[in-house]
PDB file of C-alpha atoms in Angstrom:
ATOM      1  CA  UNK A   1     -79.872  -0.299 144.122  1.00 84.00           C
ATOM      2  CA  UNK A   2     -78.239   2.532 145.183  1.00 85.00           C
ATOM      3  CA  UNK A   3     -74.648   4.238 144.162  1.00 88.00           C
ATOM      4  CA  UNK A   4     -71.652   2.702 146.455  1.00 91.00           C
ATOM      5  CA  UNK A   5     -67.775   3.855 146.828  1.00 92.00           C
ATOM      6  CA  UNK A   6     -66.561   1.984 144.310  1.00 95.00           C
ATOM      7  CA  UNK A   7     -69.316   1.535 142.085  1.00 97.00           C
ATOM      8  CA  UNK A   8     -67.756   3.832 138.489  1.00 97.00           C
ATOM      9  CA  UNK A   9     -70.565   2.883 135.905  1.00 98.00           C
ATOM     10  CA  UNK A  10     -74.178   1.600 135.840  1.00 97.00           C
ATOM     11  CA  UNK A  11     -76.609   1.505 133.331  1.00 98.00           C
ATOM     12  CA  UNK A  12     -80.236   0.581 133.721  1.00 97.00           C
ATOM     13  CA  UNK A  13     -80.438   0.666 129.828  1.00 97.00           C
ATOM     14  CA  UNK A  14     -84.655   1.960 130.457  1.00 97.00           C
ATOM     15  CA  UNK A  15     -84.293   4.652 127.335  1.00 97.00           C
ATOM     16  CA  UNK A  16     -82.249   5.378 124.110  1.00 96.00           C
ATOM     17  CA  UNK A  17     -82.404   9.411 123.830  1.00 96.00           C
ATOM     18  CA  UNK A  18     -80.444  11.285 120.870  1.00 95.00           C
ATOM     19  CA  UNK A  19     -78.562   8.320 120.876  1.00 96.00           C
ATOM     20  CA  UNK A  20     -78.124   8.377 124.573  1.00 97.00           C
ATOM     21  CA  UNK A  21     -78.109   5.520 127.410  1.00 98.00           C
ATOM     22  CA  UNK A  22     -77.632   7.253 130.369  1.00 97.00           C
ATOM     23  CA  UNK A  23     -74.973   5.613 133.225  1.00 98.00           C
ATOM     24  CA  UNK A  24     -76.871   6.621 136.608  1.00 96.00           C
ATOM     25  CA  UNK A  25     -74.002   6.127 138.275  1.00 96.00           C
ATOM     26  CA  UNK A  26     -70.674   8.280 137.355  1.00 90.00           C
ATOM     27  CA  UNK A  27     -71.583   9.969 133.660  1.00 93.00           C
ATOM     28  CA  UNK A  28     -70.347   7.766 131.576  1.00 98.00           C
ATOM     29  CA  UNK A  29     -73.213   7.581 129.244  1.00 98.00           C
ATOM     30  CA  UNK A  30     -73.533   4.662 126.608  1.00 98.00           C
ATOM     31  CA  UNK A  31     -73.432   6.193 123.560  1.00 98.00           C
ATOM     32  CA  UNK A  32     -76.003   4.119 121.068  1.00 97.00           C
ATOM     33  CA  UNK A  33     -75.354   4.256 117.138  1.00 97.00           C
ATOM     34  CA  UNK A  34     -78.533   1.925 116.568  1.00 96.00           C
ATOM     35  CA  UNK A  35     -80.455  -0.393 119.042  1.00 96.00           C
ATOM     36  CA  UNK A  36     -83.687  -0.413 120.182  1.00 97.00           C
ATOM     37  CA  UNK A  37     -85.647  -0.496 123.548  1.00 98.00           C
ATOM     38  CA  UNK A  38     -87.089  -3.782 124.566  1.00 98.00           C
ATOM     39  CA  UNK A  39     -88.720  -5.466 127.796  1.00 97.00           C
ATOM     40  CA  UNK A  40     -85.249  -5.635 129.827  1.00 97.00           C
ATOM     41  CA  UNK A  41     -84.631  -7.828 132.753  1.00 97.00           C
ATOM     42  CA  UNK A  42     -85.587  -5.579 135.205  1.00 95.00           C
ATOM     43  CA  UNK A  43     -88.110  -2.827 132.775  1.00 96.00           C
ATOM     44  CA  UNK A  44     -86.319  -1.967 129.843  1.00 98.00           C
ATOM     45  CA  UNK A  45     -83.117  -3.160 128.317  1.00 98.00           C
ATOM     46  CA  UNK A  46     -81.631  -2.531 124.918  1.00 98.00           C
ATOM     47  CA  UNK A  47     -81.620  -4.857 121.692  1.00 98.00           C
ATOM     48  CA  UNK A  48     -78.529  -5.639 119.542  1.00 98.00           C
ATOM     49  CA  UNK A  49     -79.372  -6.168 115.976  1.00 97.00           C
ATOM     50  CA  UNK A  50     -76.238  -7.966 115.055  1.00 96.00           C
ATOM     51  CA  UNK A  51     -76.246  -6.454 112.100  1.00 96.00           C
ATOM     52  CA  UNK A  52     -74.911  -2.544 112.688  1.00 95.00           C
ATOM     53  CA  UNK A  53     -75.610  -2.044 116.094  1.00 97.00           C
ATOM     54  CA  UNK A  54     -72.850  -0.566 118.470  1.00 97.00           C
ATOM     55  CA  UNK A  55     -72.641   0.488 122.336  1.00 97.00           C
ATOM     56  CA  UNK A  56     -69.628   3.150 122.659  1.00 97.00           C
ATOM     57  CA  UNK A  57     -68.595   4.291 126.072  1.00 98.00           C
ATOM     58  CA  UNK A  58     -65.872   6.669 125.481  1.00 97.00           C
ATOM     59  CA  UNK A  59     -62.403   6.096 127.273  1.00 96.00           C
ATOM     60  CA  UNK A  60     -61.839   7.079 130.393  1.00 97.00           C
ATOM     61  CA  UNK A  61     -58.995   6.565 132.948  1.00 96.00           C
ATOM     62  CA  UNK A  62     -62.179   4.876 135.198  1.00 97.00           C
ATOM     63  CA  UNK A  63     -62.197   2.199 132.948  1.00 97.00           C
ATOM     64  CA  UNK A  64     -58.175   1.225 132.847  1.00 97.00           C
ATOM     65  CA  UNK A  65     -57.844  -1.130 135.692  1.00 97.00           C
ATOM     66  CA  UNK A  66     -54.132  -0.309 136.291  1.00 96.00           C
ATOM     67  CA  UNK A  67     -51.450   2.462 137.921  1.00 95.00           C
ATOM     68  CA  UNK A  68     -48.861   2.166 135.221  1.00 92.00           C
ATOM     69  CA  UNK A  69     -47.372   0.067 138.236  1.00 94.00           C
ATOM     70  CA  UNK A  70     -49.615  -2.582 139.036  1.00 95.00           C
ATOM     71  CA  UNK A  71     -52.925  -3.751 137.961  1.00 97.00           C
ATOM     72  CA  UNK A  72     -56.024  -3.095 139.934  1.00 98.00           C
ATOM     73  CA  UNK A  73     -59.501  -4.817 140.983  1.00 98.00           C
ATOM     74  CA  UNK A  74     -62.590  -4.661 139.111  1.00 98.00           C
ATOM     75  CA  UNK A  75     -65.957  -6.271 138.855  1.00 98.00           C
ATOM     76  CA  UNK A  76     -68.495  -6.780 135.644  1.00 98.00           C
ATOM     77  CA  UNK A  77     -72.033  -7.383 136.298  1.00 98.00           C
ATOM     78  CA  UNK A  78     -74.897  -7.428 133.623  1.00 98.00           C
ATOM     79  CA  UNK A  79     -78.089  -9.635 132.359  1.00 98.00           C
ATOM     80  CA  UNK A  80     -77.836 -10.851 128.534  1.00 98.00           C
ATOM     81  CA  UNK A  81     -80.836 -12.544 126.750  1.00 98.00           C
ATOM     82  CA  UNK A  82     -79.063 -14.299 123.456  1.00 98.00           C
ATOM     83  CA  UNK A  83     -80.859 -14.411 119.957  1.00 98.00           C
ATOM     84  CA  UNK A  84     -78.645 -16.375 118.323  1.00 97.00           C
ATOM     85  CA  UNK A  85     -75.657 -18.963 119.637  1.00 96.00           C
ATOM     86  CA  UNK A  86     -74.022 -20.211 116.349  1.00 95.00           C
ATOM     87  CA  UNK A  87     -71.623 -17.166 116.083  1.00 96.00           C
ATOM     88  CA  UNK A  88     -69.429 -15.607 118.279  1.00 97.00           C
ATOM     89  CA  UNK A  89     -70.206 -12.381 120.084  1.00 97.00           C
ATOM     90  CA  UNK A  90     -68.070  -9.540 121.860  1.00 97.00           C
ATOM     91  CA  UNK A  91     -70.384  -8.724 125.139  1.00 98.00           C
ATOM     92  CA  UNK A  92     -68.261  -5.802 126.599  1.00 98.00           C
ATOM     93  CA  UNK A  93     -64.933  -5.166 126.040  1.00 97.00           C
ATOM     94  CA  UNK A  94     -62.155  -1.821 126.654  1.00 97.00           C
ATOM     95  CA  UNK A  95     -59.941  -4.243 123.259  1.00 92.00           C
ATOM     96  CA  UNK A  96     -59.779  -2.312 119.934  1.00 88.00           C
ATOM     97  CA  UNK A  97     -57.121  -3.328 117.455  1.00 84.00           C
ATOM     98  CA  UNK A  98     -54.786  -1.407 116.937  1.00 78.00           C
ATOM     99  CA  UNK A  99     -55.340   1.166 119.695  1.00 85.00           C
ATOM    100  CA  UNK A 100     -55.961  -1.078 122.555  1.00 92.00           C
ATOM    101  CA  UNK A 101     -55.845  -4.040 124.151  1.00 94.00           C
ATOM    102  CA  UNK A 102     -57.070  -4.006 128.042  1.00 96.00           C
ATOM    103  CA  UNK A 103     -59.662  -6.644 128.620  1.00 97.00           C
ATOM    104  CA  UNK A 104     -63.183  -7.950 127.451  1.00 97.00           C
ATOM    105  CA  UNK A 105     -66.023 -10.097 128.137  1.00 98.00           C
ATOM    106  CA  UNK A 106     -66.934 -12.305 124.657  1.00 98.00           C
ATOM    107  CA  UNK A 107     -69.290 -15.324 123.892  1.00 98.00           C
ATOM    108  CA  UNK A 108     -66.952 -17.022 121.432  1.00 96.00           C
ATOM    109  CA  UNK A 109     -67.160 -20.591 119.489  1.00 94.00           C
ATOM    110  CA  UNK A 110     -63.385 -22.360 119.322  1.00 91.00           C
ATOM    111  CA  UNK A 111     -66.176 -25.172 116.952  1.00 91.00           C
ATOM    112  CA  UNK A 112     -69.948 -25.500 116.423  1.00 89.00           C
ATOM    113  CA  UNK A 113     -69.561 -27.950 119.983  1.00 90.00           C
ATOM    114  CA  UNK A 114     -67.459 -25.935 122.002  1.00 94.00           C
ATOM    115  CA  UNK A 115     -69.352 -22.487 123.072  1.00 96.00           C
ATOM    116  CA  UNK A 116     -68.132 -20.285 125.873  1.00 97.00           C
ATOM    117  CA  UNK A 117     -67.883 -16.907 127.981  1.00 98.00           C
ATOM    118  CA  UNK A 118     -64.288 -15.551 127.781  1.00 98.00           C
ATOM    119  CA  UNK A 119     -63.341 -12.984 130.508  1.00 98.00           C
ATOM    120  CA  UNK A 120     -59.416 -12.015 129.411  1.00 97.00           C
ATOM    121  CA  UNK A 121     -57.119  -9.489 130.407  1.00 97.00           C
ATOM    122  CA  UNK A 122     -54.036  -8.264 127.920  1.00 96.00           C
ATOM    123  CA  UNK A 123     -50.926  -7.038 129.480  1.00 94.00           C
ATOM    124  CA  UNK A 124     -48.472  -3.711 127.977  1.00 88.00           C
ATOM    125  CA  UNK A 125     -51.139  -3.440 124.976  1.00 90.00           C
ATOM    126  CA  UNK A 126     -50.177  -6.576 123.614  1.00 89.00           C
ATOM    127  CA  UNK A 127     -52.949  -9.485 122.940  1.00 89.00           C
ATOM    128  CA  UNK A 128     -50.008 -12.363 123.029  1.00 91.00           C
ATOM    129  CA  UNK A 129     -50.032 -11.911 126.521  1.00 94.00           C
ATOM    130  CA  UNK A 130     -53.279 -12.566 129.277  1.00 95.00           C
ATOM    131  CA  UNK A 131     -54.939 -14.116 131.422  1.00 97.00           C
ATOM    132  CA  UNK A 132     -58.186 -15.742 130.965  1.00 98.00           C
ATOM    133  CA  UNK A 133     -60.945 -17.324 132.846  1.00 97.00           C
ATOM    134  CA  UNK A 134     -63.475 -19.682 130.823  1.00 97.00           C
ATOM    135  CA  UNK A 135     -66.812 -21.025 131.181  1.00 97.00           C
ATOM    136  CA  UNK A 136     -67.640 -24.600 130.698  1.00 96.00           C
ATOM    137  CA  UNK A 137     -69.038 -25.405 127.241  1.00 95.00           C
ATOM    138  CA  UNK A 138     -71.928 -22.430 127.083  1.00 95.00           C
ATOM    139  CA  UNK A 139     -74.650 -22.807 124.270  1.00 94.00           C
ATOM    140  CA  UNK A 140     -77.594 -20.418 125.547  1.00 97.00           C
ATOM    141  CA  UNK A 141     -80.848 -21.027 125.316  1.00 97.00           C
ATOM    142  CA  UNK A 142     -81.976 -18.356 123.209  1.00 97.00           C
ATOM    143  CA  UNK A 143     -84.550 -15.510 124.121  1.00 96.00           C
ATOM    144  CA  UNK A 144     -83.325 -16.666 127.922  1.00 98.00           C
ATOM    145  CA  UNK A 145     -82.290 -14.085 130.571  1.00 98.00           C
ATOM    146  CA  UNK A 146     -78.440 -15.230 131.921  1.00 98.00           C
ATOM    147  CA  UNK A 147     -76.997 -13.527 134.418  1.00 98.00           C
ATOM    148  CA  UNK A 148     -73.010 -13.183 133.457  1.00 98.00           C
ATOM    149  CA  UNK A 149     -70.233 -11.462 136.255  1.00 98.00           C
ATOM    150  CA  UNK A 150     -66.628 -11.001 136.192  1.00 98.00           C
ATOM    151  CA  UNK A 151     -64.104 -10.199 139.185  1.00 98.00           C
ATOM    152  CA  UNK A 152     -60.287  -9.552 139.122  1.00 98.00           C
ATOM    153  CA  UNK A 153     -58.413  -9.317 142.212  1.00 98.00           C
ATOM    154  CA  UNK A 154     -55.463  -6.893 140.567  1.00 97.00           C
ATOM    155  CA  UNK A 155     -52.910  -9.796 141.037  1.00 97.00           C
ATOM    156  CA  UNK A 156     -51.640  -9.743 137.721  1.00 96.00           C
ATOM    157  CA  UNK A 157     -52.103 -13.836 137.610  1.00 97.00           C
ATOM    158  CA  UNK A 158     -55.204 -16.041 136.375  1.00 97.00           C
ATOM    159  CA  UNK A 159     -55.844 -16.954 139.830  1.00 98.00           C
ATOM    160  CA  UNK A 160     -56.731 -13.541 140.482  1.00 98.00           C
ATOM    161  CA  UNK A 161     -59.787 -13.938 138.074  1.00 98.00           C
ATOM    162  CA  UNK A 162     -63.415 -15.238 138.722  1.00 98.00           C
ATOM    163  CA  UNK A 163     -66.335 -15.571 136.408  1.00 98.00           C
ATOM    164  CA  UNK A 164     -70.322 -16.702 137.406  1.00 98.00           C
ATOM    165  CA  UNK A 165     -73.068 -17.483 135.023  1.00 98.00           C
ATOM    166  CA  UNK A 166     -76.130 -17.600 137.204  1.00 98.00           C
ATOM    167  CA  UNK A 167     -74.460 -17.860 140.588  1.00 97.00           C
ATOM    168  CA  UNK A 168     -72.348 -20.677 139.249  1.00 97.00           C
ATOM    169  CA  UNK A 169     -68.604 -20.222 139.418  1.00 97.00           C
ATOM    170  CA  UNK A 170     -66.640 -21.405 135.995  1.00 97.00           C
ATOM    171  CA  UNK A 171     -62.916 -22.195 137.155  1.00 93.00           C
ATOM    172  CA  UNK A 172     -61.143 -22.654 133.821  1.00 96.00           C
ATOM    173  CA  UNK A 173     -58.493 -20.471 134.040  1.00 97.00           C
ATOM    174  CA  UNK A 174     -55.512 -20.096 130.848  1.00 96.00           C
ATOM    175  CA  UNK A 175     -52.610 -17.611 130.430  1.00 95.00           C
ATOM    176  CA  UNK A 176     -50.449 -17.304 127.956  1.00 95.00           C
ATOM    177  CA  UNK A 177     -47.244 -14.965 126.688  1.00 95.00           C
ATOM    178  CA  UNK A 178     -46.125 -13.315 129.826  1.00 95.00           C
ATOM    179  CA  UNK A 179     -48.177 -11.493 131.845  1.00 96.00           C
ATOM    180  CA  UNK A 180     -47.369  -7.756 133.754  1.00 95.00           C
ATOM    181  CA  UNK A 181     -50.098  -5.563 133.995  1.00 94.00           C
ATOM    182  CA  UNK A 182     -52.794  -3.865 132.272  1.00 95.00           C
ATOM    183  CA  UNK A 183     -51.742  -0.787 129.848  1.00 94.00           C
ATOM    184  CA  UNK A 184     -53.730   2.502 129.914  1.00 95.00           C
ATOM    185  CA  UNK A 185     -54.819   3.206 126.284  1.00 95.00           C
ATOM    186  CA  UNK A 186     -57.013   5.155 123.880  1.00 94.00           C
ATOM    187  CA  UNK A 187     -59.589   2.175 123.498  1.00 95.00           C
ATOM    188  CA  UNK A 188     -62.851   2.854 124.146  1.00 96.00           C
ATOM    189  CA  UNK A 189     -65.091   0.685 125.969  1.00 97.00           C
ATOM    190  CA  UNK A 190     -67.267  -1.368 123.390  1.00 97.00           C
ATOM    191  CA  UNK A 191     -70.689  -2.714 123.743  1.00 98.00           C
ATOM    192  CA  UNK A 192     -71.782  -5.405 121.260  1.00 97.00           C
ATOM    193  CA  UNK A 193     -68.964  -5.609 118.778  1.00 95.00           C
ATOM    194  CA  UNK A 194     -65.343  -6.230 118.496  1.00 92.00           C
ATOM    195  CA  UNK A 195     -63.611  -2.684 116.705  1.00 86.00           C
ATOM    196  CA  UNK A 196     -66.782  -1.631 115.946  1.00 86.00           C
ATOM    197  CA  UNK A 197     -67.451  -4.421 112.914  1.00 88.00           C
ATOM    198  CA  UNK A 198     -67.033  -7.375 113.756  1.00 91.00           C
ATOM    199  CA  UNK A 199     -68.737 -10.249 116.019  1.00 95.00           C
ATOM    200  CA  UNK A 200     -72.024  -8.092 116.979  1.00 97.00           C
ATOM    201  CA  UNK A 201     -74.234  -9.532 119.573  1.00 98.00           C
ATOM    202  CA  UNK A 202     -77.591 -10.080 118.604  1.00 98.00           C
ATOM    203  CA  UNK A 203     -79.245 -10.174 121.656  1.00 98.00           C
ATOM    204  CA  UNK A 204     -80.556  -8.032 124.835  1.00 98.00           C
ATOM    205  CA  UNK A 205     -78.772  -6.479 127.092  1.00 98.00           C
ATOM    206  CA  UNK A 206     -79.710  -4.850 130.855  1.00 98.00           C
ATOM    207  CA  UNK A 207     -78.544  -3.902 133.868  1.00 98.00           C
ATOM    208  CA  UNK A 208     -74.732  -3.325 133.634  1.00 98.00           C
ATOM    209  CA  UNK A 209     -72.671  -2.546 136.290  1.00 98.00           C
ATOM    210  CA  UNK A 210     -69.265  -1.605 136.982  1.00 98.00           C
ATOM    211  CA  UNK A 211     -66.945  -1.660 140.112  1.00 97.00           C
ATOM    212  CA  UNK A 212     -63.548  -1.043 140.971  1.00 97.00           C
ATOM    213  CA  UNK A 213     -63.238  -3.281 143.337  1.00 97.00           C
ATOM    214  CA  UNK A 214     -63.156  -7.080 143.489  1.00 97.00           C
ATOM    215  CA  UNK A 215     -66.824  -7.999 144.468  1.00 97.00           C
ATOM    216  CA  UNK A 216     -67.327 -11.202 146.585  1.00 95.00           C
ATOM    217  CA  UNK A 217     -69.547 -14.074 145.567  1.00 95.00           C
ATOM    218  CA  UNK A 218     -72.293 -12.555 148.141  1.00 95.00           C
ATOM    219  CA  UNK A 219     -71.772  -9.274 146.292  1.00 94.00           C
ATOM    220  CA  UNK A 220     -72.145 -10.252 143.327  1.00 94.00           C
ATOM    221  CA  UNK A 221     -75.187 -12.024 143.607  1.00 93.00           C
ATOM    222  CA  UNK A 222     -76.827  -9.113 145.804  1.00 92.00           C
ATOM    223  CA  UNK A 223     -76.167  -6.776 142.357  1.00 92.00           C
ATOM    224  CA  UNK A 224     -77.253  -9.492 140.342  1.00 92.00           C
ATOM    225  CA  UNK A 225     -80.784  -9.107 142.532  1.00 89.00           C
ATOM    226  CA  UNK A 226     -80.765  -5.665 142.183  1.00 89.00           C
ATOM    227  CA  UNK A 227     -79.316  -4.972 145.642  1.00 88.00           C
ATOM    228  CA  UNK A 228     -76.325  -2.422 145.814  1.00 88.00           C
ATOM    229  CA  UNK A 229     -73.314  -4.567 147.180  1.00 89.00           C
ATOM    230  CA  UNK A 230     -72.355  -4.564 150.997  1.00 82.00           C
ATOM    231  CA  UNK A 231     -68.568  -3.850 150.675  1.00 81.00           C
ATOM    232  CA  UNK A 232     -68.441  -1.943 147.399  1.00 72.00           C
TER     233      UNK A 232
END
């Protein structure tokens, strides 16, 4: 893979030095207060305890998807290898209480039956109002690689949002409150956990890669291969 236009972030998530994951792509390193390195997807990736491990990428205008006028396009791409499936788990996220609320990426449990990836997207700092797509009912196999990606168009409406587990497109899309645009905030982006306590992923993470700019379906899955995209 190789750096495009629009690509702001990737990590390759091969090494854990002083605490540092290095992004290869625009210097946003992932800051590491725990993990470990583990046989990734592609070489190395990193393992979440969920116990007291946290991935901090600290704020940055990059990752506000937003003009104080209108919202604007963006696209999530990353491998996760699950350990456990019976609790939820905050994946990435830019969504700390209190001092943000943008958007994440979560593996949540609404019951024991009804498991599934969340993508959502908060309007004017206020978690009343978004816009969600879902997965179908998701229960991973555990210790198995899934490949997870996200696009927004910048719409500001649910129809404007995609998700794809393994080159399948999920198409259950919510909203709810009412929804204007994405607010720049203080948050930092959060790898692993949900304000830095609670719902940590225990599980492997690798290859994570972010784009401002909607990706298409043939983009996508040439990032998900390890291919830079054609129009990003």
């Amino acid at each position: 893979m190789i750096k495009t236009p629009h690509h702001i972030a990737g990590y390759k998530m091969e090494t854990i030095t002083a605490g540092i994951s290095p992004d290869w792509v625009g210097g946003h390193d992932l800051i590491m207060n725990g993990g470990s390195v583990v046989i990734g997807k592609s070489g190395n990736g990193i393992r979440w305890d969920g116990i007291d491990d946290i991935g901090t990428i600290t704020d940055s205008n990059d990752f506000t998807f937003a003009n104080g006028t209108n919202d604007l396009p963006f696209s999530i791409s990353f491998y996760i290898k699950f350990a456990a499936n019976n609790v939820p788990q905050w994946l990435i996220s830019k969504r700390i209480q209190g001092i943000g609320e943008e958007w994440q990426i979560t593996y949540y449990l609404t019951n024991p039956n009804d498991a599934r990836i969340y993508f959502n997207l908060y309007s004017q700092n206020n978690a009343a109002n978004l816009i969600s797509i879902q997965s179908n009912i998701f229960k991973p196999v555990l210790n198995q690689w899934y490949l997870i990606q996200t696009s927004y168009n910048g719409s500001g409406t649910k129809e404007g949002l995609n998700l794809y587990i393994n080159n399948i497109p999920h198409l259950n899309r919510v909203s709810s409150g009412t929804y204007v645009r994405m607010q720049n905030t203080l948050a930092n982006v959060q790898l692993g956990t949900f304000n830095g306590t609670a719902f940590l992923l225990n599980g492997v993470m690798d290859e994570l890669n972010i784009y401002n700019k909607e990706l298409s379906f043939t983009d996508l899955k040439r990032v998900g291969s390890g291919l830079h995209p054609l129009n990003g």
